[in-house]
XYZ file of N, CA and C in Angstrom:
588
model
N 21.603 19.805 9.962
C 20.363 19.432 10.650
C 20.501 18.021 11.227
N 20.174 17.868 12.484
C 20.297 16.573 13.141
C 19.246 15.601 12.628
N 19.701 14.403 12.304
C 18.778 13.378 11.842
C 18.160 12.658 13.039
N 17.001 12.083 12.791
C 16.301 11.310 13.820
C 16.240 9.855 13.396
N 16.634 8.978 14.307
C 16.566 7.539 14.081
C 15.474 6.962 14.970
N 14.604 6.159 14.380
C 13.674 5.352 15.158
C 14.245 3.953 15.246
N 14.583 3.557 16.459
C 15.111 2.212 16.718
C 13.970 1.336 17.202
N 13.760 0.218 16.512
C 12.713 -0.733 16.891
C 13.388 -2.062 17.206
N 13.305 -2.485 18.451
C 13.869 -3.768 18.859
C 12.741 -4.786 18.968
N 12.837 -5.845 18.170
C 11.790 -6.867 18.179
C 12.183 -8.122 18.951
N 13.410 -8.184 19.431
C 13.843 -9.364 20.172
C 13.175 -9.416 21.540
N 12.754 -10.593 21.928
C 12.197 -10.788 23.265
C 13.299 -10.753 24.320
N 14.545 -10.915 23.883
C 15.682 -10.939 24.802
C 16.301 -9.550 24.902
N 16.420 -9.071 26.131
C 17.101 -7.793 26.333
C 18.601 -8.001 26.564
N 18.973 -9.147 27.078
C 20.381 -9.476 27.317
C 20.802 -10.561 26.335
N 21.973 -10.377 25.738
C 22.504 -11.405 24.852
C 21.852 -11.465 23.489
N 21.146 -10.425 23.093
C 20.451 -10.413 21.799
C 21.403 -9.975 20.697
N 21.562 -10.810 19.683
C 22.421 -10.469 18.551
C 21.776 -9.360 17.719
N 20.463 -9.392 17.539
C 19.823 -8.344 16.728
C 19.966 -6.980 17.406
N 19.893 -6.941 18.732
C 20.113 -5.665 19.439
C 21.556 -5.200 19.289
N 22.493 -6.138 19.354
C 23.910 -5.805 19.192
C 24.155 -5.232 17.798
N 23.590 -5.871 16.783
C 23.766 -5.381 15.417
C 23.082 -4.035 15.212
N 21.939 -3.832 15.855
C 21.253 -2.553 15.753
C 22.131 -1.439 16.313
N 22.782 -1.688 17.443
C 23.744 -0.730 17.998
C 24.817 -0.397 16.968
N 25.369 -1.435 16.353
C 26.465 -1.242 15.397
C 26.010 -0.444 14.183
N 24.811 -0.745 13.691
C 24.295 -0.031 12.517
C 24.105 1.444 12.827
N 23.488 1.742 13.961
C 23.255 3.146 14.322
C 24.577 3.879 14.498
N 25.530 3.246 15.155
C 26.841 3.873 15.340
C 27.544 4.122 14.013
N 27.264 3.278 13.036
C 27.895 3.406 11.723
C 27.210 4.471 10.862
N 25.879 4.415 10.747
C 25.201 5.268 9.761
C 24.710 6.593 10.316
N 24.520 6.692 11.616
C 23.970 7.929 12.185
C 24.489 8.144 13.603
N 25.806 8.270 13.765
C 26.377 8.347 15.120
C 25.947 9.580 15.913
N 25.541 10.636 15.222
C 25.176 11.872 15.909
C 23.676 12.140 15.903
N 22.906 11.155 15.517
C 21.458 11.341 15.390
C 20.756 11.339 16.745
N 19.583 11.915 16.757
C 18.692 11.770 17.907
C 18.002 10.420 17.769
N 17.984 9.653 18.859
C 17.454 8.292 18.815
C 16.139 8.217 19.577
N 15.116 7.738 18.897
C 13.854 7.380 19.553
C 13.784 5.860 19.553
N 13.421 5.279 20.681
C 13.430 3.818 20.796
C 12.031 3.284 21.074
N 11.675 2.244 20.341
C 10.439 1.499 20.598
C 10.854 0.055 20.829
N 10.797 -0.373 22.081
C 11.202 -1.732 22.447
C 9.968 -2.618 22.468
N 9.860 -3.491 21.480
C 8.680 -4.337 21.366
C 8.670 -5.477 22.375
N 9.787 -5.658 23.109
C 9.775 -6.647 24.188
C 8.794 -6.242 25.275
N 8.438 -4.961 25.298
C 7.429 -4.502 26.253
C 6.026 -4.975 25.874
N 5.867 -5.447 24.640
C 4.584 -5.964 24.174
C 3.736 -4.890 23.518
N 2.880 -5.317 22.603
C 1.903 -4.448 21.952
C 0.579 -5.190 21.899
N -0.523 -4.466 21.986
C -1.817 -5.133 21.870
C -2.085 -5.547 20.424
N -2.836 -6.607 20.266
C -3.282 -7.013 18.930
C -4.510 -6.196 18.553
N -4.646 -5.925 17.267
C -5.851 -5.217 16.843
C -7.060 -6.130 17.047
N -8.212 -5.504 17.337
C -9.437 -6.258 17.561
C -10.588 -5.529 16.867
N -11.805 -5.994 17.091
C -12.952 -5.412 16.394
C -13.127 -3.928 16.734
N -12.929 -3.572 17.983
C -13.074 -2.171 18.381
C -12.047 -1.299 17.669
N -10.818 -1.804 17.534
C -9.775 -1.052 16.845
C -10.122 -0.874 15.374
N -10.556 -1.958 14.732
C -10.914 -1.890 13.302
C -12.057 -0.906 13.093
N -13.075 -0.974 13.942
C -14.207 -0.043 13.823
C -13.744 1.403 13.982
N -12.882 1.648 14.947
C -12.379 3.003 15.166
C -11.534 3.475 13.993
N -10.689 2.592 13.493
C -9.798 2.946 12.394
C -10.571 3.329 11.137
N -11.684 2.636 10.882
C -12.449 2.891 9.661
C -13.576 3.902 9.854
N -13.667 4.472 11.038
C -14.590 5.596 11.255
C -13.854 6.878 10.872
N -14.446 7.751 10.073
C -13.770 9.006 9.721
C -13.286 9.733 10.973
N -12.098 10.323 10.884
C -11.462 10.933 12.053
C -12.361 11.944 12.749
N -13.110 12.728 11.969
C -13.947 13.763 12.584
C -15.241 13.220 13.173
N -15.469 11.919 12.985
C -16.691 11.303 13.523
C -16.404 10.325 14.657
N -15.148 10.190 15.056
C -14.802 9.220 16.092
C -15.259 9.702 17.461
N -15.700 8.749 18.247
C -16.073 9.030 19.621
C -14.810 9.163 20.469
N -14.912 9.724 21.669
C -13.736 9.760 22.550
C -13.154 8.369 22.803
N -14.023 7.368 22.921
C -13.543 6.000 23.144
C -12.759 5.499 21.932
N -13.248 5.814 20.725
C -12.539 5.384 19.519
C -11.191 6.091 19.391
N -11.143 7.355 19.745
C -9.866 8.068 19.701
C -8.883 7.448 20.696
N -9.371 7.057 21.848
C -8.521 6.404 22.833
C -8.049 5.035 22.327
N -8.931 4.322 21.643
C -8.579 3.021 21.080
C -7.435 3.138 20.086
N -7.394 4.240 19.353
C -6.372 4.445 18.325
C -5.148 5.203 18.841
N -5.145 5.583 20.112
C -4.092 6.455 20.634
C -2.697 5.845 20.476
N -2.530 4.580 20.814
C -1.220 3.955 20.687
C -0.814 3.885 19.220
N -1.736 3.489 18.363
C -1.452 3.442 16.935
C -1.021 4.809 16.426
N -1.713 5.858 16.851
C -1.349 7.222 16.448
C 0.078 7.554 16.897
N 0.436 7.133 18.103
C 1.786 7.376 18.617
C 2.824 6.642 17.780
N 2.572 5.383 17.453
C 3.508 4.599 16.655
C 3.680 5.200 15.266
N 2.572 5.640 14.673
C 2.637 6.283 13.355
C 3.453 7.566 13.446
N 3.242 8.343 14.493
C 3.985 9.595 14.664
C 5.480 9.332 14.799
N 5.851 8.245 15.470
C 7.270 7.913 15.623
C 7.913 7.639 14.272
N 7.225 6.862 13.427
C 7.772 6.548 12.109
C 7.802 7.800 11.242
N 6.752 8.587 11.303
C 6.668 9.801 10.494
C 7.793 10.772 10.823
N 8.138 10.884 12.093
C 9.154 11.839 12.537
C 10.576 11.381 12.216
N 10.771 10.100 11.933
C 12.115 9.558 11.758
C 12.627 9.745 10.332
N 13.908 10.045 10.234
C 14.586 10.047 8.941
C 15.067 8.645 8.593
N 15.468 7.912 9.620
C 16.023 6.569 9.467
C 15.316 5.643 10.441
N 14.953 4.453 9.968
C 14.363 3.435 10.836
C 15.347 2.268 10.896
N 15.677 1.826 12.093
C 16.556 0.665 12.267
C 15.785 -0.377 13.070
N 15.593 -1.534 12.468
C 14.799 -2.593 13.093
C 15.690 -3.779 13.418
N 15.687 -4.184 14.679
C 16.344 -5.412 15.088
C 15.369 -6.560 14.878
N 15.697 -7.457 13.945
C 14.764 -8.502 13.505
C 15.310 -9.896 13.769
N 14.980 -10.508 14.903
C 15.273 -11.924 15.053
C 14.250 -12.727 14.256
N 14.679 -13.813 13.677
C 13.744 -14.689 12.968
C 13.294 -15.763 13.938
N 11.998 -15.763 14.222
C 11.412 -16.756 15.114
C 10.557 -17.709 14.291
N 10.920 -18.981 14.311
C 10.127 -19.998 13.606
C 9.850 -19.589 12.167
N 10.903 -19.118 11.501
C 10.916 -18.786 10.076
C 10.256 -17.447 9.735
N 9.713 -16.729 10.717
C 9.029 -15.469 10.438
C 9.410 -14.390 11.432
N 8.643 -13.293 11.392
C 8.909 -12.173 12.297
C 8.304 -12.459 13.663
N 8.851 -11.881 14.721
C 8.228 -12.012 16.040
C 6.803 -11.456 16.013
N 5.932 -12.029 16.816
C 4.528 -11.606 16.847
C 4.390 -10.127 17.194
N 5.288 -9.614 18.048
C 5.199 -8.205 18.416
C 5.500 -7.297 17.232
N 6.385 -7.723 16.330
C 6.662 -6.907 15.148
C 5.468 -6.929 14.197
N 4.810 -8.074 14.082
C 3.589 -8.133 13.268
C 2.523 -7.233 13.874
N 2.416 -7.207 15.200
C 1.455 -6.318 15.860
C 1.788 -4.860 15.560
N 3.083 -4.522 15.562
C 3.509 -3.157 15.239
C 3.084 -2.788 13.815
N 3.315 -3.708 12.875
C 2.918 -3.459 11.485
C 1.417 -3.206 11.402
N 0.623 -4.024 12.078
C -0.834 -3.872 12.020
C -1.289 -2.531 12.583
N -0.557 -2.020 13.560
C -0.917 -0.743 14.172
C -0.430 0.456 13.362
N 0.556 0.236 12.493
C 1.146 1.335 11.724
C 0.606 1.416 10.295
N 0.311 0.286 9.686
C -0.163 0.274 8.296
C -1.656 0.625 8.267
N -1.942 1.919 8.076
C -3.314 2.408 8.142
C -3.680 3.168 6.870
N -4.740 2.704 6.222
C -5.210 3.349 4.990
C -5.553 4.803 5.261
N -5.057 5.679 4.382
C -5.307 7.106 4.527
C -4.361 7.799 5.482
N -3.537 7.021 6.189
C -2.601 7.591 7.158
C -1.159 7.322 6.722
N -0.815 6.048 6.547
C 0.538 5.696 6.110
C 0.567 5.145 4.683
N -0.587 4.836 4.124
C -0.705 4.470 2.705
C -2.095 4.851 2.241
N -2.258 4.897 0.925
C -3.583 5.176 0.372
C -3.793 4.319 -0.868
N -5.043 4.099 -1.172
C -5.389 3.361 -2.375
C -5.612 4.339 -3.520
N -5.015 4.041 -4.672
C -5.192 4.860 -5.866
C -5.646 3.952 -7.006
N -5.966 4.566 -8.147
C -6.357 3.770 -9.314
C -5.226 2.861 -9.762
N -4.006 3.269 -9.469
C -2.840 2.461 -9.851
C -2.455 1.445 -8.780
N -3.210 1.399 -7.679
C -2.899 0.483 -6.584
C -2.488 1.238 -5.342
N -2.086 0.536 -4.283
C -1.713 1.211 -3.044
C -0.454 2.057 -3.213
N -0.411 3.158 -2.482
C 0.725 4.074 -2.523
C 1.141 4.406 -1.100
N 2.403 4.147 -0.781
C 2.922 4.462 0.546
C 3.087 5.948 0.729
N 2.811 6.435 1.918
C 2.854 7.868 2.206
C 4.065 8.292 3.016
N 4.847 7.336 3.519
C 6.006 7.668 4.353
C 7.283 7.588 3.524
N 7.368 8.433 2.520
C 8.491 8.390 1.592
C 9.677 9.197 2.121
N 10.818 9.026 1.442
C 12.007 9.802 1.777
C 12.752 9.322 3.007
N 12.490 8.110 3.424
C 13.160 7.557 4.611
C 14.048 6.387 4.206
N 14.985 6.068 5.079
C 15.867 4.929 4.865
C 15.677 3.962 6.020
N 15.760 2.668 5.726
C 15.612 1.658 6.774
C 16.770 0.677 6.731
N 17.186 0.272 7.910
C 18.211 -0.758 8.070
C 17.629 -1.850 8.947
N 17.818 -3.099 8.520
C 17.247 -4.232 9.244
C 18.388 -5.130 9.716
N 18.484 -5.311 11.033
C 19.498 -6.173 11.635
C 18.880 -7.544 11.900
N 19.237 -8.508 11.079
C 18.627 -9.834 11.128
C 19.503 -10.794 11.924
N 18.876 -11.573 12.794
C 19.583 -12.636 13.517
C 18.739 -13.900 13.464
N 19.391 -15.020 13.189
C 18.654 -16.285 13.193
C 19.569 -17.413 13.653
N 18.952 -18.406 14.245
C 19.712 -19.554 14.696
C 20.032 -20.514 13.575
N 19.026 -20.819 12.748
C 19.231 -21.804 11.696
C 18.732 -21.398 10.330
N 17.906 -20.368 10.266
C 17.333 -19.946 8.991
C 18.304 -19.055 8.239
N 18.587 -19.407 7.004
C 19.448 -18.578 6.166
C 18.633 -17.414 5.611
N 19.100 -16.199 5.833
C 18.397 -15.020 5.325
C 18.317 -15.082 3.806
N 17.116 -14.834 3.295
C 16.912 -14.858 1.849
C 16.632 -16.223 1.268
N 16.634 -17.256 2.109
C 16.369 -18.601 1.606
C 14.868 -18.852 1.506
N 14.510 -19.995 0.960
C 13.089 -20.304 0.771
C 12.348 -20.529 2.088
N 13.069 -20.714 3.192
C 12.402 -20.872 4.489
C 12.432 -19.592 5.324
N 12.949 -18.513 4.729
C 12.968 -17.211 5.401
C 11.715 -16.435 5.002
N 10.754 -16.369 5.907
C 9.514 -15.631 5.652
C 9.510 -14.291 6.397
N 10.677 -13.890 6.885
C 10.779 -12.659 7.668
C 11.302 -11.484 6.850
N 12.450 -11.655 6.190
C 13.075 -10.509 5.533
C 12.252 -9.996 4.360
N 11.707 -10.893 3.564
C 10.869 -10.459 2.442
C 9.620 -9.747 2.919
N 9.056 -10.244 4.004
C 7.865 -9.610 4.581
C 8.170 -8.195 5.040
N 9.281 -8.030 5.780
C 9.632 -6.698 6.282
C 9.904 -5.746 5.128
N 10.634 -6.192 4.111
C 10.885 -5.338 2.951
C 9.557 -4.925 2.298
N 8.643 -5.875 2.164
C 7.370 -5.582 1.513
C 6.533 -4.588 2.310
N 6.391 -4.812 3.610
C 5.521 -3.927 4.393
C 6.108 -2.528 4.507
N 7.440 -2.426 4.592
C 8.034 -1.098 4.602
C 7.779 -0.387 3.272
N 7.944 -1.107 2.171
C 7.650 -0.524 0.869
C 6.198 -0.135 0.726
N 5.321 -0.911 1.317
C 3.882 -0.658 1.255
C 3.530 0.681 1.880
N 4.271 1.076 2.935
C 4.001 2.370 3.557
C 4.939 3.463 3.042
N 5.737 3.130 2.010
C 6.513 4.145 1.323
C 8.005 4.134 1.573
N 8.495 3.200 2.385
C 9.927 3.150 2.714
C 10.574 2.075 1.845
N 11.211 2.521 0.757
C 11.752 1.580 -0.223
C 13.275 1.491 -0.199
N 13.934 2.394 0.507
C 15.396 2.365 0.636
C 15.712 1.522 1.873
N 15.820 0.202 1.678
C 15.926 -0.748 2.790
C 17.207 -1.570 2.642
N 17.968 -1.662 3.724
C 19.242 -2.372 3.721
C 19.241 -3.418 4.838
N 19.738 -4.609 4.527
C 19.760 -5.706 5.493
C 21.190 -6.037 5.903
N 21.353 -6.325 7.185
C 22.584 -6.893 7.728
C 22.160 -8.181 8.416
N 22.769 -9.300 8.030
C 22.288 -10.587 8.542
C 23.368 -11.373 9.258
N 23.076 -11.707 10.513
C 23.848 -12.702 11.256
C 22.946 -13.928 11.318
N 22.991 -14.728 10.263
C 22.072 -15.861 10.170
C 22.800 -17.179 10.433
N 22.011 -18.197 10.744
C 22.516 -19.549 11.005
C 23.563 -19.534 12.123
N 23.259 -18.765 13.161
C 24.203 -18.610 14.273
C 24.472 -19.919 15.012
N 23.497 -20.808 15.022
C 23.677 -22.078 15.733
C 24.670 -22.995 15.013
N 24.928 -22.706 13.740
C 25.826 -23.554 12.967
C 27.269 -23.068 13.027
N 27.458 -21.745 12.917
C 28.810 -21.179 12.961
C 28.691 -19.718 13.359
N 28.575 -19.488 14.654
C 28.339 -18.134 15.153
C 29.488 -17.193 14.806
N 30.717 -17.676 14.898
C 31.865 -16.804 14.647
C 31.866 -16.295 13.213
N 31.668 -17.178 12.255
C 31.651 -16.771 10.850
C 30.453 -15.878 10.548
N 29.318 -16.196 11.160
C 28.110 -15.402 10.926
C 28.283 -13.972 11.423
N 28.850 -13.817 12.603
C 29.063 -12.472 13.139
C 30.127 -11.724 12.345
N 31.148 -12.420 11.902
C 32.191 -11.781 11.088
C 31.574 -11.238 9.804
N 30.727 -12.030 9.182
C 30.058 -11.613 7.944
C 29.152 -10.411 8.205
N 28.381 -10.464 9.288
C 27.457 -9.370 9.600
C 28.212 -8.079 9.905
N 29.282 -8.176 10.668
C 30.065 -6.982 10.994
C 30.703 -6.376 9.756
N 31.097 -7.236 8.813
C 31.642 -6.729 7.548
C 30.552 -6.008 6.754
N 29.335 -6.504 6.812
C 28.227 -5.829 6.134
C 27.975 -4.455 6.744
N 28.052 -4.367 8.060
C 27.856 -3.068 8.722
C 28.883 -2.056 8.221
N 30.115 -2.504 8.039
C 31.192 -1.598 7.614
C 30.971 -1.054 6.205
N 30.162 -1.728 5.406
C 29.911 -1.258 4.044
C 28.782 -0.229 3.978
N 28.076 -0.045 5.079
C 26.939 0.880 5.074
C 27.421 2.319 5.039
N 26.747 3.136 4.227
C 27.127 4.532 4.115
C 26.583 5.351 5.260
N 27.312 6.358 5.650
C 26.854 7.270 6.691
C 25.763 8.134 6.104
N 24.655 8.266 6.823
C 23.524 9.049 6.324
C 23.924 10.513 6.209
N 23.492 11.108 5.102
C 23.827 12.523 4.844
C 22.959 13.433 5.703
């Protein structure tokens, strides 16, 4: 059975992007024969607003046509994640955190009753059984360091919606030693297992 990969590019740069380059390498390594769906966040996403929140918290069978239209993009983004076996995210670190477009994507996808639910034991993610790979690129921030507010956030939000099998490949501190950083990242890609 052919696997489906959802590729999410969060870099604002379409040319010369290290996170896009690493995303290519990861997909070629773990799912070379998969069907690829691409969501390029460089195209931009709207921020949630009061109308979106009102529509989201209105029961589905009570939504007006306008509210359904307000949620249409969010529904599409949720469907993309739901349909994917593997999610590969190109994650540049901007000013110690995730790009604003990736945060907008999270806000549109993390929906109570749709991608997670609240239980007596706490929140429970509903998008289980998936694997995620995160291609990290940074100029000066060391991945996993105390000034990295991106990788921990992405791991947490993916787990929140049920995706707990998460693997990182990091080309970090590129401004300090790009050659060594890329060598390390490419070696990490080679250790990734091919998806069954």
